[in-house]
Coordinates of C-alpha atoms and ligand atoms in Angstrom, one line a residue:
Chain A
X1 CA 22.1 19.1 2.4
X2 CA 18.7 20.3 3.5
X3 CA 16.4 17.6 4.4
X4 CA 12.6 17.9 5.2
X5 CA 10.9 14.9 6.7
X6 CA 7.0 15.0 6.6
X7 CA 5.5 13.4 9.7
X8 CA 2.1 12.1 10.2
X9 CA 0.7 12.0 13.6
X10 CA -1.2 8.7 13.9
X11 CA -2.8 6.3 16.4
X12 CA -0.4 3.9 17.9
X13 CA -0.5 0.6 16.1
X14 CA -2.3 -1.2 18.8
X15 CA -5.2 1.3 19.1
X16 CA -8.7 0.2 19.1
X17 CA -10.5 2.0 16.3
X18 CA -14.0 3.6 17.1
X19 CA -16.2 6.4 15.5
X20 CA -18.3 8.9 17.2
X21 CA -20.9 11.5 16.1
X22 CA -23.0 9.3 14.1
X23 CA -19.9 7.6 12.7
X24 CA -18.6 10.5 11.2
X25 CA -15.5 11.1 13.3
X26 CA -12.6 9.0 14.6
X27 CA -12.9 8.6 18.4
X28 CA -9.6 9.6 19.7
X29 CA -10.6 8.7 23.5
X30 CA -7.6 6.9 25.1
X31 CA -5.7 6.7 21.8
X32 CA -2.0 7.2 22.1
X33 CA -0.6 9.2 18.9
X34 CA 2.8 8.4 17.6
X35 CA 5.0 9.1 14.5
X36 CA 3.6 7.3 11.6
X37 CA 5.9 4.2 11.4
X38 CA 6.8 4.6 7.8
X39 CA 7.8 8.1 8.6
X40 CA 10.0 7.1 11.6
X41 CA 12.1 5.0 9.1
X42 CA 12.5 8.1 6.9
X43 CA 13.3 10.3 10.0
X44 CA 16.1 7.8 11.0
X45 CA 17.5 7.7 7.6
X46 CA 17.7 11.5 7.7
X47 CA 19.6 11.2 10.9
X48 CA 22.0 8.9 9.3
X49 CA 22.6 11.5 6.4
X50 CA 23.0 14.2 9.2
X51 CA 25.7 12.4 11.2
X52 CA 27.5 10.8 8.2
X53 CA 27.4 13.2 5.5
X54 CA 26.2 16.5 7.1
X55 CA 22.7 17.6 6.9
X56 CA 20.1 19.9 8.3
X57 CA 17.1 18.2 8.9
X58 CA 13.5 19.8 9.6
X59 CA 10.3 17.9 10.3
X60 CA 7.0 19.4 9.3
X61 CA 3.6 18.1 10.2
X62 CA 0.2 19.4 9.2
X63 CA -2.1 19.5 12.4
X64 CA -3.3 21.4 15.4
X65 CA -1.4 22.1 18.6
X66 CA -2.2 18.4 19.8
X67 CA 0.6 17.1 17.2
X68 CA 3.3 19.0 19.0
X69 CA 4.2 16.0 21.4
X70 CA 4.8 13.9 18.3
X71 CA 6.8 16.6 16.8
X72 CA 9.0 17.0 20.1
X73 CA 9.6 13.3 19.9
X74 CA 11.1 13.8 16.3
X75 CA 13.1 16.8 17.6
X76 CA 14.3 14.5 20.6
X77 CA 15.4 11.9 18.0
X78 CA 17.7 14.7 16.6
X79 CA 15.8 16.9 14.0
X80 CA 17.0 20.4 14.3
X81 CA 13.7 22.4 13.8
X82 CA 10.0 21.7 13.4
X83 CA 7.3 23.3 11.2
X84 CA 3.7 22.9 12.2
X85 CA 1.1 24.0 9.6
X86 CA -1.8 24.9 11.6
X87 CA -4.7 23.2 10.0
X88 CA -6.8 19.9 10.4
X89 CA -5.2 17.4 8.0
X90 CA -8.6 16.4 6.5
X91 CA -7.4 15.1 3.2
X92 CA -4.2 14.0 1.5
X93 CA -4.4 16.5 -1.5
X94 CA -4.8 19.3 1.1
X95 CA -1.9 18.1 3.3
X96 CA 0.4 17.8 0.2
X97 CA -0.5 21.4 -1.1
X98 CA 0.6 22.6 2.5
X99 CA 3.8 20.6 2.5
X100 CA 4.6 21.7 -1.1
X101 CA 4.3 25.3 0.0
X102 CA 6.9 24.8 2.9
X103 CA 9.3 22.8 0.6
X104 CA 9.2 25.5 -2.2
X105 CA 10.0 28.2 0.4
X106 CA 12.6 26.1 2.3
X107 CA 14.6 24.9 -0.8
X108 CA 15.0 21.5 0.5
X109 CA 17.4 19.0 -1.6
X110 CA 15.6 16.1 0.0
X111 CA 12.1 15.5 1.1
X112 CA 11.3 12.3 3.0
X113 CA 7.7 11.2 3.4
X114 CA 6.2 7.7 4.2
X115 CA 4.8 5.2 1.8
X116 CA 1.4 5.9 3.6
X117 CA 0.1 6.8 7.1
X118 CA -1.4 4.0 8.9
X119 CA -4.5 5.7 9.7
X120 CA -6.1 6.7 6.4
X121 CA -3.7 4.8 4.2
X122 CA -3.8 7.1 1.3
X123 CA -0.3 6.9 0.3
X124 CA -0.8 9.9 -1.9
X125 CA 1.0 12.7 -0.4
X126 CA 4.7 12.3 -1.7
X127 CA 3.4 11.8 -5.1
X128 CA 1.0 14.9 -5.1
X129 CA 4.0 16.9 -3.8
X130 CA 6.2 15.7 -6.4
X131 CA 3.8 16.6 -9.0
X132 CA 2.9 20.1 -7.8
X133 CA 6.7 20.9 -7.5
X134 CA 7.8 18.7 -10.6
X135 CA 10.6 17.1 -8.6
X136 CA 11.9 13.4 -8.8
X137 CA 9.9 11.0 -6.9
X138 CA 10.6 7.5 -5.6
X139 CA 7.9 5.7 -3.9
X140 CA 7.7 2.5 -1.5
X141 CA 11.5 3.4 -1.2
X142 CA 13.6 0.9 0.8
X143 CA 17.1 2.2 0.5
X144 CA 18.6 5.6 -0.4
X145 CA 22.3 6.6 -1.0
X146 CA 23.4 10.2 -1.9
X147 CA 26.6 11.4 -3.4
X148 CA 26.7 14.9 -4.3
X149 CA 23.7 15.5 -6.6
X150 CA 23.5 11.8 -7.5
X151 CA 20.9 9.6 -5.9
X152 CA 20.7 5.8 -5.9
X153 CA 17.4 4.5 -4.4
X154 CA 15.8 1.2 -4.1
X155 CA 12.3 0.7 -4.2
X156 CA 10.0 -2.2 -3.4
X157 CA 7.9 -3.5 -6.3
X158 CA 5.3 -6.4 -6.2
X159 CA 7.5 -9.5 -5.7
X160 CA 10.8 -7.9 -5.8
X161 CA 12.8 -4.6 -5.8
X162 CA 14.1 -2.2 -8.4
X163 CA 17.2 -0.1 -8.3
X164 CA 16.8 3.6 -9.6
X165 CA 19.0 6.5 -10.3
X166 CA 18.0 9.9 -9.8
X167 CA 19.1 13.4 -9.0
X168 CA 18.4 16.0 -6.2
X169 CA 16.0 17.7 -5.5
X170 CA 14.1 14.5 -4.6
X171 CA 10.9 13.5 -2.7
X172 CA 10.5 9.7 -1.4
X173 CA 7.7 7.8 0.0
X174 CA 9.7 5.5 2.5
X175 CA 9.1 2.4 4.4
X176 CA 11.0 -0.2 6.5
X177 CA 14.2 -1.0 4.9
X178 CA 15.4 2.6 4.5
X179 CA 17.0 1.6 8.1
X180 CA 16.5 -1.4 9.9
X181 CA 14.1 -1.4 12.8
X182 CA 16.8 -1.9 15.4
X183 CA 18.3 1.2 14.2
X184 CA 15.2 3.0 15.0
X185 CA 16.0 5.6 18.0
X186 CA 14.3 5.9 21.4
X187 CA 14.9 9.5 22.5
X188 CA 17.3 9.7 25.5
X189 CA 17.1 12.2 28.3
X190 CA 19.7 14.5 26.6
X191 CA 17.8 14.5 23.4
X192 CA 14.4 15.3 25.4
X193 CA 16.0 18.1 27.1
X194 CA 17.5 19.4 23.8
X195 CA 14.3 19.0 22.0
X196 CA 12.6 21.5 24.6
X197 CA 14.9 24.4 23.3
X198 CA 14.3 23.5 19.5
X199 CA 12.0 25.5 17.6
X200 CA 8.6 24.7 16.2
X201 CA 7.6 27.3 13.7
X202 CA 3.8 27.6 13.3
X203 CA 2.5 28.5 9.9
X204 CA -0.9 29.3 8.8
X205 CA -2.2 27.2 6.2
X206 CA -2.2 28.4 2.3
X207 CA -5.3 28.6 0.4
X208 CA -5.8 25.0 -0.7
X209 CA -8.3 22.4 -2.3
X210 CA -10.0 19.8 -0.2
X211 CA -10.2 17.3 -3.0
X212 CA -11.8 14.6 -0.9
X213 CA -14.0 14.4 2.5
X214 CA -14.9 11.6 4.5
X215 CA -18.3 11.4 5.0
X216 CA -18.9 8.4 7.4
X217 CA -17.0 5.5 8.8
X218 CA -17.7 2.1 9.7
X219 CA -16.1 -0.9 10.9
X220 CA -15.6 -4.5 9.5
X221 CA -18.5 -6.9 10.3
X222 CA -18.3 -9.1 13.2
X223 CA -17.1 -12.4 12.3
X224 CA -18.6 -15.8 13.5
X225 CA -16.7 -18.1 15.7
X226 CA -13.9 -20.1 14.0
X227 CA -14.5 -23.7 12.6
X228 CA -12.1 -26.0 14.3
X229 CA -10.9 -29.0 12.6
X230 CA -9.3 -31.8 14.5
X231 CA -5.5 -32.1 13.9
X232 CA -6.0 -35.9 13.0
X233 CA -8.3 -35.1 10.5
X234 CA -6.8 -32.4 8.0
X235 CA -8.7 -34.1 5.1
X236 CA -11.6 -32.3 6.7
X237 CA -10.2 -28.9 6.3
X238 CA -9.7 -29.6 2.5
X239 CA -13.3 -30.6 2.2
X240 CA -14.3 -27.3 3.9
X241 CA -12.0 -25.0 1.7
X242 CA -13.3 -26.9 -1.3
X243 CA -17.1 -27.4 -0.7
X244 CA -18.1 -24.6 1.9
X245 CA -15.4 -22.0 1.4
X246 CA -15.1 -22.6 -2.4
X247 CA -11.6 -21.3 -2.3
X248 CA -9.6 -24.5 -3.4
Chain B
X1 CA -17.0 12.0 -20.7
X2 CA -15.9 8.5 -20.6
X3 CA -14.0 6.5 -17.9
X4 CA -10.3 5.9 -18.4
X5 CA -8.8 2.7 -17.0
X6 CA -5.0 2.2 -16.6
X7 CA -4.4 -1.6 -17.1
X8 CA -1.3 -3.2 -15.8
X9 CA 0.6 -5.7 -18.0
X10 CA 3.5 -7.7 -17.5
X11 CA 5.6 -9.2 -20.5
X12 CA 3.0 -8.1 -22.7
X13 CA 0.1 -9.6 -21.0
X14 CA -2.7 -8.0 -18.7
X15 CA -2.4 -8.8 -15.0
X16 CA -5.5 -10.0 -13.5
X17 CA -5.8 -6.6 -11.7
X18 CA -6.4 -5.0 -15.0
X19 CA -9.3 -7.1 -15.7
X20 CA -10.6 -6.5 -12.2
X21 CA -10.4 -2.9 -12.8
X22 CA -12.1 -3.0 -16.0
X23 CA -15.0 -5.0 -14.4
X24 CA -15.2 -2.3 -11.8
X25 CA -15.2 0.4 -14.3
X26 CA -18.0 -0.9 -16.4
X27 CA -20.1 -1.3 -13.3
X28 CA -19.3 2.5 -12.6
X29 CA -19.9 3.4 -16.3
X30 CA -23.3 1.9 -16.4
X31 CA -24.3 3.9 -13.5
X32 CA -23.1 7.0 -15.0
X33 CA -24.5 6.3 -18.5
X34 CA -21.1 6.3 -20.1
X35 CA -18.4 3.9 -21.7
X36 CA -15.2 2.5 -20.5
X37 CA -11.9 3.3 -22.4
X38 CA -8.7 1.5 -21.4
X39 CA -5.2 2.4 -21.9
X40 CA -2.7 -0.3 -22.5
X41 CA 1.1 -0.1 -22.7
X42 CA 2.8 -2.6 -25.0
X43 CA 0.2 -5.3 -25.3
X44 CA -0.4 -6.7 -28.6
X45 CA -3.5 -8.6 -28.0
X46 CA -6.1 -6.4 -26.1
X47 CA -9.2 -8.6 -26.7
X48 CA -9.3 -9.7 -23.1
X49 CA -10.5 -6.1 -22.2
X50 CA -13.5 -6.6 -24.4
X51 CA -14.7 -9.5 -22.5
X52 CA -14.8 -7.1 -19.2
X53 CA -16.7 -4.4 -20.4
X54 CA -14.2 -2.1 -22.2
X55 CA -15.4 -0.6 -25.3
X56 CA -12.3 1.2 -26.6
X57 CA -8.6 0.8 -26.0
X58 CA -5.9 3.2 -26.5
X59 CA -2.8 1.1 -27.3
X60 CA 0.5 2.5 -26.6
X61 CA 3.4 0.9 -28.3
X62 CA 6.6 2.5 -27.4
X63 CA 10.0 1.1 -26.7
X64 CA 11.0 3.6 -24.1
X65 CA 7.9 2.5 -22.1
X66 CA 8.5 -1.2 -22.2
X67 CA 8.9 -1.4 -18.5
X68 CA 7.1 0.8 -15.8
X69 CA 8.3 4.0 -15.3
X70 CA 6.1 6.1 -12.9
X71 CA 6.4 9.8 -14.2
X72 CA 6.4 8.8 -17.9
X73 CA 3.5 6.6 -17.4
X74 CA 1.5 9.2 -15.4
X75 CA 2.1 11.8 -18.3
X76 CA 0.7 9.5 -20.9
X77 CA -2.3 8.8 -18.6
X78 CA -2.7 12.4 -18.0
X79 CA -2.5 13.1 -21.7
X80 CA -5.0 10.3 -22.7
X81 CA -7.5 11.8 -19.8
X82 CA -7.2 15.1 -21.8
X83 CA -7.7 13.6 -25.1
X84 CA -10.9 11.4 -24.1
X85 CA -12.4 14.2 -21.8
X86 CA -12.4 11.4 -19.2
X87 CA -13.8 12.6 -15.9
X88 CA -12.7 9.5 -14.0
X89 CA -9.5 7.5 -13.9
X90 CA -9.6 4.1 -12.4
X91 CA -6.4 2.0 -11.5
X92 CA -5.7 -0.9 -9.2
X93 CA -4.1 -0.5 -5.7
X94 CA -0.9 -2.4 -6.7
X95 CA 2.4 -1.1 -5.7
X96 CA 2.8 0.4 -9.2
X97 CA -0.6 2.0 -9.5
X98 CA -0.1 3.7 -6.1
X99 CA 3.0 5.2 -7.4
X100 CA 1.0 6.5 -10.3
X101 CA -2.0 7.4 -8.1
X102 CA -0.5 10.3 -6.1
X103 CA 1.4 11.8 -9.2
X104 CA -1.7 11.6 -11.3
X105 CA -3.7 13.3 -8.5
X106 CA -1.3 16.2 -8.4
X107 CA -1.0 16.5 -12.2
X108 CA -4.7 16.4 -12.8
X109 CA -5.8 18.3 -9.6
X110 CA -7.9 15.4 -9.0
X111 CA -9.2 13.8 -5.7
X112 CA -8.0 10.3 -5.4
X113 CA -9.5 7.5 -3.4
X114 CA -7.3 4.5 -3.1
X115 CA -8.1 1.2 -1.7
X116 CA -11.6 1.2 -2.8
X117 CA -13.2 -2.0 -1.5
X118 CA -16.6 -1.7 -3.5
X119 CA -18.3 -0.2 -6.1
X120 CA -19.2 3.5 -5.4
X121 CA -22.0 4.1 -2.9
X122 CA -23.2 6.8 -5.2
X123 CA -21.8 8.3 -8.6
X124 CA -23.5 11.6 -8.0
X125 CA -21.9 12.8 -5.8
X126 CA -19.1 10.2 -6.0
X127 CA -18.9 8.6 -2.8
X128 CA -16.6 5.4 -2.5
X129 CA -16.0 3.1 0.4
X130 CA -12.2 2.4 1.1
X131 CA -10.2 0.9 3.6
X132 CA -9.0 3.1 6.5
X133 CA -7.0 2.5 9.7
X134 CA -5.3 -0.4 8.1
X135 CA -8.4 -2.5 7.5
X136 CA -9.7 -1.8 11.0
X137 CA -12.3 0.5 9.5
X138 CA -13.6 1.8 6.4
X139 CA -14.3 5.4 5.2
X140 CA -17.1 6.4 2.8
X141 CA -15.3 9.3 1.0
X142 CA -16.5 11.9 -1.4
X143 CA -14.5 13.3 -4.2
X144 CA -15.1 16.9 -4.7
X145 CA -13.0 17.7 -7.7
X146 CA -14.4 17.6 -11.3
X147 CA -11.7 15.0 -12.4
X148 CA -11.6 12.1 -10.1
X149 CA -9.3 9.0 -9.5
X150 CA -10.4 5.8 -7.8
X151 CA -7.9 3.0 -6.8
X152 CA -9.5 -0.5 -6.7
X153 CA -8.2 -2.8 -4.0
X154 CA -7.1 -6.3 -5.3
X155 CA -9.8 -9.0 -5.2
X156 CA -12.4 -6.6 -3.7
X157 CA -14.6 -6.3 -6.6
X158 CA -13.7 -9.5 -8.6
X159 CA -13.9 -10.3 -12.3
X160 CA -17.1 -9.9 -13.9
X161 CA -17.5 -10.8 -17.7
X162 CA -19.3 -8.2 -19.9
X163 CA -18.7 -8.7 -23.5
X164 CA -18.5 -5.7 -25.5
X165 CA -17.4 -4.8 -29.0
X166 CA -13.9 -3.6 -28.6
X167 CA -12.6 -0.8 -30.7
X168 CA -8.8 -0.3 -30.9
X169 CA -7.0 2.9 -31.3
X170 CA -3.3 3.5 -31.6
X171 CA -2.0 6.1 -29.2
X172 CA 1.3 7.9 -29.5
X173 CA 1.6 10.4 -26.8
X174 CA 4.7 12.6 -26.8
X175 CA 7.1 11.7 -24.1
X176 CA 9.7 14.0 -22.8
X177 CA 13.2 13.6 -21.6
X178 CA 12.4 15.0 -18.3
X179 CA 9.8 12.4 -17.6
X180 CA 12.6 9.8 -17.5
X181 CA 14.6 11.6 -14.9
X182 CA 14.4 8.8 -12.5
X183 CA 16.0 5.8 -14.3
X184 CA 15.6 2.1 -13.6
X185 CA 18.8 0.3 -13.5
X186 CA 18.1 -3.1 -12.3
X187 CA 15.0 -5.1 -11.3
X188 CA 15.5 -7.9 -9.1
X189 CA 12.3 -10.2 -9.2
X190 CA 12.2 -13.8 -8.9
X191 CA 10.6 -14.9 -12.1
X192 CA 7.7 -17.3 -12.5
X193 CA 6.7 -17.0 -8.6
X194 CA 3.3 -15.8 -7.6
X195 CA 3.4 -12.5 -5.8
X196 CA 1.7 -11.8 -2.6
X197 CA -0.2 -8.9 -4.4
X198 CA -1.5 -10.9 -7.1
X199 CA -2.0 -14.4 -5.5
X200 CA -5.5 -16.1 -4.9
X201 CA -4.0 -18.0 -2.1
X202 CA -1.2 -16.9 0.4
X203 CA 0.6 -19.3 2.6
X204 CA 2.3 -17.5 5.6
X205 CA 4.3 -18.7 8.5
X206 CA 5.6 -16.9 11.6
X207 CA 8.1 -17.6 14.3
X208 CA 6.5 -20.7 15.5
X209 CA 8.4 -22.5 12.4
X210 CA 11.6 -22.2 14.6
X211 CA 14.1 -21.4 11.8
X212 CA 14.5 -20.6 8.3
X213 CA 15.7 -24.1 7.5
X214 CA 12.0 -25.1 8.1
X215 CA 10.5 -23.4 5.4
X216 CA 10.7 -26.2 2.9
X217 CA 7.4 -27.5 3.9
X218 CA 5.8 -24.0 3.6
X219 CA 7.2 -23.6 0.1
X220 CA 5.9 -27.1 -0.7
X221 CA 2.5 -26.4 0.5
X222 CA 2.4 -23.1 -1.5
X223 CA 3.5 -24.9 -4.5
X224 CA 0.7 -27.6 -4.2
X225 CA -1.8 -24.8 -3.8
X226 CA -0.4 -22.2 -6.4
X227 CA -0.1 -19.8 -3.7
X228 CA 2.6 -17.1 -2.8
X229 CA 4.4 -17.4 0.4
X230 CA 4.7 -14.7 3.2
X231 CA 5.6 -14.4 6.7
X232 CA 5.1 -12.3 10.0
X233 CA 7.4 -9.6 10.7
X234 CA 9.8 -11.1 13.3
X235 CA 10.5 -13.7 10.7
X236 CA 11.8 -11.1 8.1
X237 CA 13.4 -9.1 10.8
X238 CA 15.6 -12.1 11.9
X239 CA 16.4 -12.5 8.1
X240 CA 14.7 -15.9 7.9
X241 CA 12.8 -14.7 5.0
X242 CA 13.1 -11.6 2.6
X243 CA 11.5 -8.4 3.8
X244 CA 9.4 -8.5 0.7
X245 CA 7.3 -11.3 2.2
X246 CA 6.5 -9.5 5.6
X247 CA 2.8 -8.9 5.7
X248 CA 0.8 -6.7 8.0
X249 CA 0.4 -3.1 8.9
X250 CA 4.1 -2.2 8.3
X251 CA 4.5 -4.6 5.7
X252 CA 2.4 -5.9 2.6
X253 CA -1.4 -6.0 2.8
X254 CA -2.9 -9.3 1.5
X255 CA -6.3 -9.2 0.0
X256 CA -6.4 -12.9 -1.3
X257 CA -9.3 -15.3 -1.5
X258 CA -7.4 -17.7 1.0
X259 CA -4.8 -16.9 3.6
X260 CA -3.2 -19.8 5.5
X261 CA -1.4 -18.6 8.7
X262 CA 1.0 -21.3 10.1
X263 CA 2.7 -20.6 13.5
X264 CA 1.6 -16.9 13.7
X265 CA 0.0 -15.6 17.0
X266 CA -2.2 -13.1 15.2
X267 CA -0.9 -9.9 16.7
X268 CA -3.2 -6.9 15.9
X269 CA -0.5 -5.4 13.5
X270 CA -0.4 -8.8 11.6
X271 CA -4.1 -9.0 11.4
X272 CA -4.5 -5.5 10.2
X273 CA -2.5 -6.6 7.2
X274 CA -4.5 -9.6 6.3
X275 CA -8.1 -8.9 7.4
X276 CA -9.1 -8.0 3.7
X277 CA -8.5 -11.7 2.8
X278 CA -11.8 -13.4 2.3
X279 CA -11.0 -16.9 4.2
X280 CA -8.5 -17.2 6.8
X281 CA -7.2 -20.5 8.0
X282 CA -4.9 -20.6 11.1
X283 CA -2.6 -23.6 12.3
X284 CA -1.1 -23.0 15.7
X285 CA -0.5 -25.2 18.8
X286 CA -1.6 -22.6 21.1
X287 CA -5.4 -22.5 21.2
X288 CA -5.6 -19.3 22.8
X289 CA -3.6 -17.6 19.9
X290 CA -5.5 -14.5 18.9
X291 CA -5.6 -15.5 15.3
X292 CA -8.1 -18.1 16.1
X293 CA -10.6 -15.2 16.9
X294 CA -9.9 -13.7 13.3
X295 CA -9.8 -16.9 11.5
X296 CA -12.7 -18.9 9.6
X297 CA -11.0 -22.3 10.0
X298 CA -8.4 -23.5 12.4
X299 CA -6.5 -26.5 13.4
X300 CA -4.9 -26.7 16.8
X301 CA -1.9 -28.5 16.3
X302 CA 1.8 -28.6 15.6
X303 CA 2.7 -27.3 12.4
X304 CA 5.5 -29.9 11.9
X305 CA 2.8 -32.5 11.9
X306 CA -0.1 -30.8 10.3
X307 CA 1.5 -29.3 7.4
X308 CA 3.2 -32.3 6.0
X309 CA -0.2 -34.0 6.3
X310 CA -1.9 -31.2 4.7
X311 CA 0.6 -31.5 1.8
X312 CA 0.0 -35.1 1.3
X313 CA -3.9 -34.9 1.7
X314 CA -3.7 -31.9 -1.0
X315 CA -1.8 -33.8 -3.6
X316 CA -4.4 -36.6 -3.2
X317 CA -7.2 -34.1 -3.6
X318 CA -5.6 -32.6 -6.5
X319 CA -5.0 -36.1 -8.2
X320 CA -8.7 -36.7 -7.8
X321 CA -9.9 -33.3 -9.1
X322 CA -7.5 -33.0 -11.8
Ligands
LIG401 C1 4.8 -0.6 15.2 C2 4.8 -2.2 15.0 C3 4.5 -2.5 13.8 C4 4.3 -3.8 13.7 N1 3.9 -4.4 12.3 C5 3.9 -5.7 12.0 C6 3.5 -6.3 10.9 O1 3.3 -5.5 9.8 N2 3.4 -7.4 10.7 C7 3.4 -8.4 11.6 O2 3.5 -9.7 11.4 N3 3.9 -7.9 12.8 C8 3.9 -6.8 13.0 N4 4.5 -6.2 14.4 C9 4.9 -7.2 15.2 C10 3.6 -8.0 15.9 O3 3.2 -7.2 17.1 C11 4.0 -9.4 16.4 O4 5.2 -9.2 17.1 C12 4.3 -10.4 15.4 O5 3.3 -10.3 14.3 C13 4.4 -11.7 15.9 O6 4.8 -12.5 14.8 P1 4.6 -14.2 15.1 O7 3.2 -14.4 15.2 O8 5.4 -15.0 14.0 O9 5.5 -14.6 16.2 P2 5.0 -15.0 17.7 O10 4.2 -13.9 18.3 O11 6.3 -15.5 18.4 O12 3.9 -16.1 17.6 C14 4.4 -17.5 17.1 C15 3.2 -18.2 17.2 O13 3.7 -19.7 16.6 C16 2.8 -20.7 17.6 N5 3.7 -21.7 17.5 C17 4.9 -22.1 18.0 N6 5.4 -23.4 17.7 C18 4.4 -23.9 16.6 C19 4.3 -25.0 16.2 N7 5.1 -25.9 16.0 N8 3.3 -25.2 15.3 C20 2.3 -24.2 15.1 N9 2.4 -23.1 15.9 C21 3.4 -23.0 16.6 C22 2.8 -19.9 18.8 O14 1.9 -20.6 19.5 C23 2.6 -18.6 18.6 O15 1.2 -18.4 18.3 C24 4.6 -4.8 14.6 C25 4.8 -4.4 15.8 C26 4.8 -3.0 16.0 C27 5.1 -2.7 17.5

């Protein structure tokens, strides 16, 4: 089985979010970039397939040279080869088209993406790829088993889960649940050393559509201080929620 | 030229988000000088749409489409877009709608903005404010393609009544076998419970509750309020509650009108998932807990004392206001 894991290079979850250049650009000053958490669950599931059932695992990222440390981490975790499409990932549609090109040429059986990236929260890349390549697609995937061509997948739905059956080739939008968090791997020294020797193929982007463009950014309005209610007087909280906030 | 709205339904009845999306579409339609057409799947009584600004509904009645199926639904929506000459498709930001959003975007070569938090800044060009950086920021994004898709965040726009004269039309698109290549074999959903995505009120608890055996009072509080229950990540990681209840940056987003956080510290990853909620209440023993900075109302106190008291007082309140 040949697996491609699509990886988004995102600000670490604790990052302070600021914008520069008249609020038109995300300020990367002091920001640590990591593998998008949803993709990390997918990458770990790919490692499971590799180790338990035999598979080749490639990782692909759309981004400039600055994303290579994140790719090296994926290689240190155990991916065999990296593919970097050398372009700014300005919009989901553009990214999906670039990845679709790689998938078409690489003849992957299974493509693993994340439910969404935690920076722009678009959540559209796997779906667009599925539509472009006309391959089966399971979103918010929280469980994946493969026997030959046969796929059994679990997906999260609002208020529960749904079990699906499908066939390869398949693309998923994955998330926590694909593997447990305790199964996520921290690269060890051997992995890091081996990753240095692994190849990152740099491809130039294909002609593609920029379907959307971010014009400006802003931050949520500053909130006033919390109104404290005495623990001995919870009735007052109900009063406030009813008369002031009008939510009950 | 019209706007096409995908309306979610369950057991033959529209979900609240369907009416919210209709309300949103009506507002955009007014600005664009056009009308709203809705698409409904297996709903016999569509009249509710006429109260929220929809002037035409395409009714799909099809056994095969009784339950949600992403690829098949996306194909039907795409066909309706062609039939109506719609330039804009609007859906919600529920799990199912997000499943559809990407597929539709690819099928229609349409720029897609999910998680829209307010009506468009402008319709020509189409610029929409959307959530970004897991609620730590907003982007004002322009759609550059001729056909456009917007996904409206839950509870961001609200329900706005607009009575219109609703025309109904049967719509029987051709479905193909290949649209059903991914088959649903089982749905596991607790019937009758309010889900986090749909709930107006969410009652959430964290590690401060000490153990799963203490969730009875959380469920009771949720019950009194007609709320959904949720939890912080460590709580689901430890298996005290199901994964489906974990809210935050790596869990579910919550955009309820009221979010009550009990024994939750308010780590940045947790707050990212709940900041779209309108009113936040925190109950925590530690006055230094970061959640107090993000909350509107707070009680510094022990959950094991405050929550039972709150349940009693709420019952009295409900009895008086019944
Ligand atoms: C990559 C990454 C992603 C993450 N994503 C998420 C996410 O999506 N969602 C999420 O929730 N977390 C997430 N986390 C974890 C997050 O950093 C915190 O660890 C977590 O939110 C803490 O949960 P908690 O508040 O329940 O527990 P704790 O931090 O242990 O806090 C418990 C709180 O309960 C209070 N308390 C104790 N006893 C009582 C009592 N009797 N009555 C009232 N209060 C009491 C304490 O004062 C404390 O404030 C993520 C972390 C990482 C690294």
